[in-house]
Coordinates of N, CA and C in Angstrom, one line a residue:
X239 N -108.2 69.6 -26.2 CA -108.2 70.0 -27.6 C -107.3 71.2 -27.8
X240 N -106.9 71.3 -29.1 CA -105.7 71.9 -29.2 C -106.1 73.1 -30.3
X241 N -107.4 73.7 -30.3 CA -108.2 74.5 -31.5 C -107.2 76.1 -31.0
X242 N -106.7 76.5 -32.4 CA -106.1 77.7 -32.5 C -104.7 77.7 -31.4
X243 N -104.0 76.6 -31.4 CA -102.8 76.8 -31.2 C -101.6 76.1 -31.7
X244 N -101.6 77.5 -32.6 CA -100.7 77.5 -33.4 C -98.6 77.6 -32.8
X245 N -98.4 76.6 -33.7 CA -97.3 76.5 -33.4 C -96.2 75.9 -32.2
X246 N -95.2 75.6 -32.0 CA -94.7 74.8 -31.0 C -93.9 75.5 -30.2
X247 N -94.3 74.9 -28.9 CA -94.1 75.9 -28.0 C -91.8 75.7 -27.7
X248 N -91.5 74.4 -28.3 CA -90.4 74.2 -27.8 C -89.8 73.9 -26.5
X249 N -90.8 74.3 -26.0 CA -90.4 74.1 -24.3 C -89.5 75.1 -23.6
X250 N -90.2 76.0 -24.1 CA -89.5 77.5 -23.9 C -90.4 78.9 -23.6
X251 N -90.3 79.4 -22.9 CA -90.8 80.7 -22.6 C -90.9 81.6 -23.7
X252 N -92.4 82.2 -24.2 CA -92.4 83.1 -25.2 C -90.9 84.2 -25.7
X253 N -90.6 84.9 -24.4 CA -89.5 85.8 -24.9 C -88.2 84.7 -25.3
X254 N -88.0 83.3 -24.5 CA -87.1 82.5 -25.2 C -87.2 81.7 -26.4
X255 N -88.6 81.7 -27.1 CA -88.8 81.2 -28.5 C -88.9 82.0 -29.3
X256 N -88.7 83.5 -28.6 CA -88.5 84.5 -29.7 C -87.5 84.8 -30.1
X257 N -86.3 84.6 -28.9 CA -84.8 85.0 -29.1 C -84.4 83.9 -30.0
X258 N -84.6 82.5 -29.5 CA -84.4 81.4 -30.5 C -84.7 81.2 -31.9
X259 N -85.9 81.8 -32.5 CA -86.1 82.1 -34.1 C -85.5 83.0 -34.5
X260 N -85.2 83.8 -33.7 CA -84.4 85.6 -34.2 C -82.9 84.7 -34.2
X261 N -82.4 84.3 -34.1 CA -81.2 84.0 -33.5 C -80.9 82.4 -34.9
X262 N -81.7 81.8 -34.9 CA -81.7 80.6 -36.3 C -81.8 81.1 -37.1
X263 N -82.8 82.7 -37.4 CA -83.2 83.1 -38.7 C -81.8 83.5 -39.3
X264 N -80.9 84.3 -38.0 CA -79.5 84.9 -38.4 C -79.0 84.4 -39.1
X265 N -78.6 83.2 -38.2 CA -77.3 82.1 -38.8 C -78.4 81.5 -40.0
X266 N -79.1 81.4 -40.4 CA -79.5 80.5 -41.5 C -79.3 81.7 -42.6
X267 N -79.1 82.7 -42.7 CA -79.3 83.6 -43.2 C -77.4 84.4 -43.7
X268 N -76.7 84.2 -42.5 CA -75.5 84.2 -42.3 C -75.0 82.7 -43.3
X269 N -75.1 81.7 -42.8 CA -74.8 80.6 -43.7 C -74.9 79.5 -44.3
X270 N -76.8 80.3 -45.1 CA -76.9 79.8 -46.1 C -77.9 78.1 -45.5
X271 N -77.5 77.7 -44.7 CA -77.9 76.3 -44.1 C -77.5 75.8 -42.6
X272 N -78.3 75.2 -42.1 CA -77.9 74.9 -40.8 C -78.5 73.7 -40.4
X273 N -77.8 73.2 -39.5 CA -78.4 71.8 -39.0 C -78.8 72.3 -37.4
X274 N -79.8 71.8 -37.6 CA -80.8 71.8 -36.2 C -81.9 70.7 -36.1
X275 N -83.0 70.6 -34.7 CA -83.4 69.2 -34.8 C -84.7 69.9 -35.9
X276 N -85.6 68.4 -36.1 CA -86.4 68.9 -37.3 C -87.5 69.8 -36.1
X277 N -88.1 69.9 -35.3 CA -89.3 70.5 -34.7 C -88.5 71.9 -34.8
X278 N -87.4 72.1 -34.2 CA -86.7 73.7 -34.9 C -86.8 74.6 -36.0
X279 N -86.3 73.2 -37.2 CA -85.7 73.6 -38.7 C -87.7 73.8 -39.2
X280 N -89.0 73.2 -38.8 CA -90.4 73.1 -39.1 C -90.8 74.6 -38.3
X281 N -90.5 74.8 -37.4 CA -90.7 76.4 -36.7 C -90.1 77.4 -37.6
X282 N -88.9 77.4 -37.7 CA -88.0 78.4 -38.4 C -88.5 78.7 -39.7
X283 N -89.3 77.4 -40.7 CA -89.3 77.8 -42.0 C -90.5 78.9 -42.3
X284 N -91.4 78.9 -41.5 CA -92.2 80.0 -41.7 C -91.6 81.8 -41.6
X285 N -90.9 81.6 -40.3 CA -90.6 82.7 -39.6 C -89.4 83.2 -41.3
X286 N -88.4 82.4 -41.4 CA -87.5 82.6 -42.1 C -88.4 83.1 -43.6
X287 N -89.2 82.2 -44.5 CA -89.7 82.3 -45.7 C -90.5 84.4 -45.4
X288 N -91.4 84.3 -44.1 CA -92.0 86.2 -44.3 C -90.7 87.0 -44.6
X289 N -89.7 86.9 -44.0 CA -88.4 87.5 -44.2 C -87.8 87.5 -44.9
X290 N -87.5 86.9 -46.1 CA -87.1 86.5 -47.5 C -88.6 87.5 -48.2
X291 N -89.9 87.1 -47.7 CA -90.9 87.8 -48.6 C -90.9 89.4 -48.5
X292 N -89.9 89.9 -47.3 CA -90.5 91.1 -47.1 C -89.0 91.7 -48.2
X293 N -88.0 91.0 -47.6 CA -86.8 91.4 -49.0 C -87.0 91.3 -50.2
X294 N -87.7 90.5 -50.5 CA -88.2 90.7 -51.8 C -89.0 91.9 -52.6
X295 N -89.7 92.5 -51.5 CA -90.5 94.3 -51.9 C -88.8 94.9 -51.3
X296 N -88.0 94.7 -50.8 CA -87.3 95.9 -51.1 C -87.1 97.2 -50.6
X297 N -88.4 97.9 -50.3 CA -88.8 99.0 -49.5 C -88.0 99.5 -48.7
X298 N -88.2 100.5 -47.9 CA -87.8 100.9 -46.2 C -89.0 100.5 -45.6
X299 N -90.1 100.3 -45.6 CA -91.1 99.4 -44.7 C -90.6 98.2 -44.4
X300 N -90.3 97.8 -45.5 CA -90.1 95.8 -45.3 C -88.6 95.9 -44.2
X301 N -88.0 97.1 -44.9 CA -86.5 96.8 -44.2 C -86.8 96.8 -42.8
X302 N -87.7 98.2 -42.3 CA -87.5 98.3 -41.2 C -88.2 97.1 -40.0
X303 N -89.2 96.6 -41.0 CA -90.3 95.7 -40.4 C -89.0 94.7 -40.4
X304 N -88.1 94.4 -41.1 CA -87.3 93.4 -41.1 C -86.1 93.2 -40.0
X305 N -86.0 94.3 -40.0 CA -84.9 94.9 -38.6 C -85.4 94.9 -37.0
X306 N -86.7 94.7 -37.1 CA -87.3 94.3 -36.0 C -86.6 92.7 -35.5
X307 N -86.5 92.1 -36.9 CA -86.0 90.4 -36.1 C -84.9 90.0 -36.6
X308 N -84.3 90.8 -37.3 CA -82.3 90.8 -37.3 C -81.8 91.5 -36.5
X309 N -81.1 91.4 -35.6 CA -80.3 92.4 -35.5 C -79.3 92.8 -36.3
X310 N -78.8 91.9 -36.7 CA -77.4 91.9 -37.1 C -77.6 92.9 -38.5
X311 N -76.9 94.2 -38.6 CA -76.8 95.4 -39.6 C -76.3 94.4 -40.9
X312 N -75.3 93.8 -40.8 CA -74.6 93.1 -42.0 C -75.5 92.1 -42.3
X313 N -76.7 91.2 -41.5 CA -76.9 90.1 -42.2 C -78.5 90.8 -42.6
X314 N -78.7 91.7 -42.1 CA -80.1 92.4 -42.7 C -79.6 93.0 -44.1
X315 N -78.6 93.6 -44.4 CA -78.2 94.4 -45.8 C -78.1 92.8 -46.8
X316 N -77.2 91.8 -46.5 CA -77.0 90.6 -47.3 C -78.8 89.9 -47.6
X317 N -79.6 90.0 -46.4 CA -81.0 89.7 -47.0 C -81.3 90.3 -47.9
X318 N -81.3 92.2 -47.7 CA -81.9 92.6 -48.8 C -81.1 93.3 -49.7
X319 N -80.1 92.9 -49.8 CA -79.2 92.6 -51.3 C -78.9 91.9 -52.0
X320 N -78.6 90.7 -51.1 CA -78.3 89.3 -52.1 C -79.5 87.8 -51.9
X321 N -79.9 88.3 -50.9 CA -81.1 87.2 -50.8 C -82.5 87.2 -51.7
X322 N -82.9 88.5 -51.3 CA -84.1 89.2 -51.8 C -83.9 88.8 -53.4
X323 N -82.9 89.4 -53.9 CA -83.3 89.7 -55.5 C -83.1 88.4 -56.1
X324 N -82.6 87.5 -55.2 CA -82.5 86.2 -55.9 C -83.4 85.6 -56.1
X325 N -84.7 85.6 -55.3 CA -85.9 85.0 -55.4 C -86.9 86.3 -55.9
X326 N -86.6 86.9 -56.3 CA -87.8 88.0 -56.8 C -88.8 87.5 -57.8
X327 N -88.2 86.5 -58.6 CA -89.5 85.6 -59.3 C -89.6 84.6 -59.0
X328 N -89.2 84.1 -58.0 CA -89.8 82.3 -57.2 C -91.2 83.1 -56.1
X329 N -92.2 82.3 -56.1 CA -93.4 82.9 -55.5 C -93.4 81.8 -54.1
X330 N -92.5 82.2 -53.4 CA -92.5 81.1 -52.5 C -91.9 79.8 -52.4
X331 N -91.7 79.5 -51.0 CA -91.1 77.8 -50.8 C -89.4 78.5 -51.5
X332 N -89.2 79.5 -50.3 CA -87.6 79.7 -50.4 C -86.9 79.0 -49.5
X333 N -87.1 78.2 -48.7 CA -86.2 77.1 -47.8 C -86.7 75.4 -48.0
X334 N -85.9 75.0 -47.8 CA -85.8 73.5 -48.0 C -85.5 72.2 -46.7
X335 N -86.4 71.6 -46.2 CA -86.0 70.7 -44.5 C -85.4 69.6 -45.5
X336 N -83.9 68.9 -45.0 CA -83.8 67.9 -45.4 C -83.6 67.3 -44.2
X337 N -84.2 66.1 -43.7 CA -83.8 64.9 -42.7 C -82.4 64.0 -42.8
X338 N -82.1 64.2 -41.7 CA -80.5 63.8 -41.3 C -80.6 62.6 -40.6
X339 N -81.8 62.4 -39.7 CA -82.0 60.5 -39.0 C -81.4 61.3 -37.4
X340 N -81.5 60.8 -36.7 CA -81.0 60.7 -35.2 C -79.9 61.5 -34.9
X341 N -80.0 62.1 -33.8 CA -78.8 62.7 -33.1 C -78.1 61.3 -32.1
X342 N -77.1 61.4 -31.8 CA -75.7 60.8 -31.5 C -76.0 60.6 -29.8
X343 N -76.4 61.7 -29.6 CA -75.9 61.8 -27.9 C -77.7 61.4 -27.2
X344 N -78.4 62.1 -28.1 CA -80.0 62.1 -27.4 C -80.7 61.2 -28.2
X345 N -80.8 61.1 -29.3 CA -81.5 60.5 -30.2 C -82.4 61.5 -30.9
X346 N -82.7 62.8 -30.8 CA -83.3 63.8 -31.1 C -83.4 63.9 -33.1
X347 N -84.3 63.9 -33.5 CA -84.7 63.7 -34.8 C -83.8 65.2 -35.3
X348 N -82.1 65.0 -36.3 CA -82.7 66.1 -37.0 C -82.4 66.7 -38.2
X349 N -82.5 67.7 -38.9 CA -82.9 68.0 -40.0 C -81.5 69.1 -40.5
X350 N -81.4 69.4 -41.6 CA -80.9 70.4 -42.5 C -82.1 71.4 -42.9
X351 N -81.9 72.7 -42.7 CA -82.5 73.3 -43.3 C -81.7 74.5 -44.0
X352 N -82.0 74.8 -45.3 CA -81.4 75.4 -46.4 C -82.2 76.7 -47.1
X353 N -81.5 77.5 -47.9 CA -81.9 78.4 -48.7 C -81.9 77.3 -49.8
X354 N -83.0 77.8 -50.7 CA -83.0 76.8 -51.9 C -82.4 77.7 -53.2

């Protein structure tokens, strides 16, 4: 039974499913959209949407709480300057999975995921 476990492990070591959402959140965030398989692009939309919610307050709390999982100085200021204020009145459901059908080499299911 699978009671209270949340989330997919990926097949990856905790510190390596951490670097891997820190590291999708970037580039999704860097450009806007990315293609990855869907069990990725279904992990990422949570992690990605608190981060969009915390730019949205604006603060130095959110920022710093936010700088814990960007590194990147430039793509943390573009969240909370151009990201944040864009959705300041959408209450949520700031990303979008679109399905793309099969990968080429593996067959691996996968997905578009977007800022909306």
């Amino acid at each position: 039974m699978r009671h209270r476990k949340k989330g997919r492990n990926l097949s990856r070591s905790p510190s390596h499913r951490r670097a891997l959402l820190r590291n999708m959140a970037t580039s999704l965030f860097r450009h806007e959209r990315i293609r990855t398989t869907t069990a990725r692009a279904r992990e990422l939309r949570p992690y990605a949407e608190r981060l969009v919610t915390l730019a949205r307050r604006g603060d130095l709390h959110a920022r710093r709480l936010a700088a814990r999982k960007i590194a990147d100085r430039e793509i943390l200021g573009k969240l909370f300057d151009d990201i944040g204020p864009r959705y300041a009145d959408r209450p949520g459901g700031y990303t979008r999975i679109l399905k793309l059908g099969p990968r080429k080499g593996d067959a691996a299911d996968m997905a578009l995921i977007e800022l909306v």
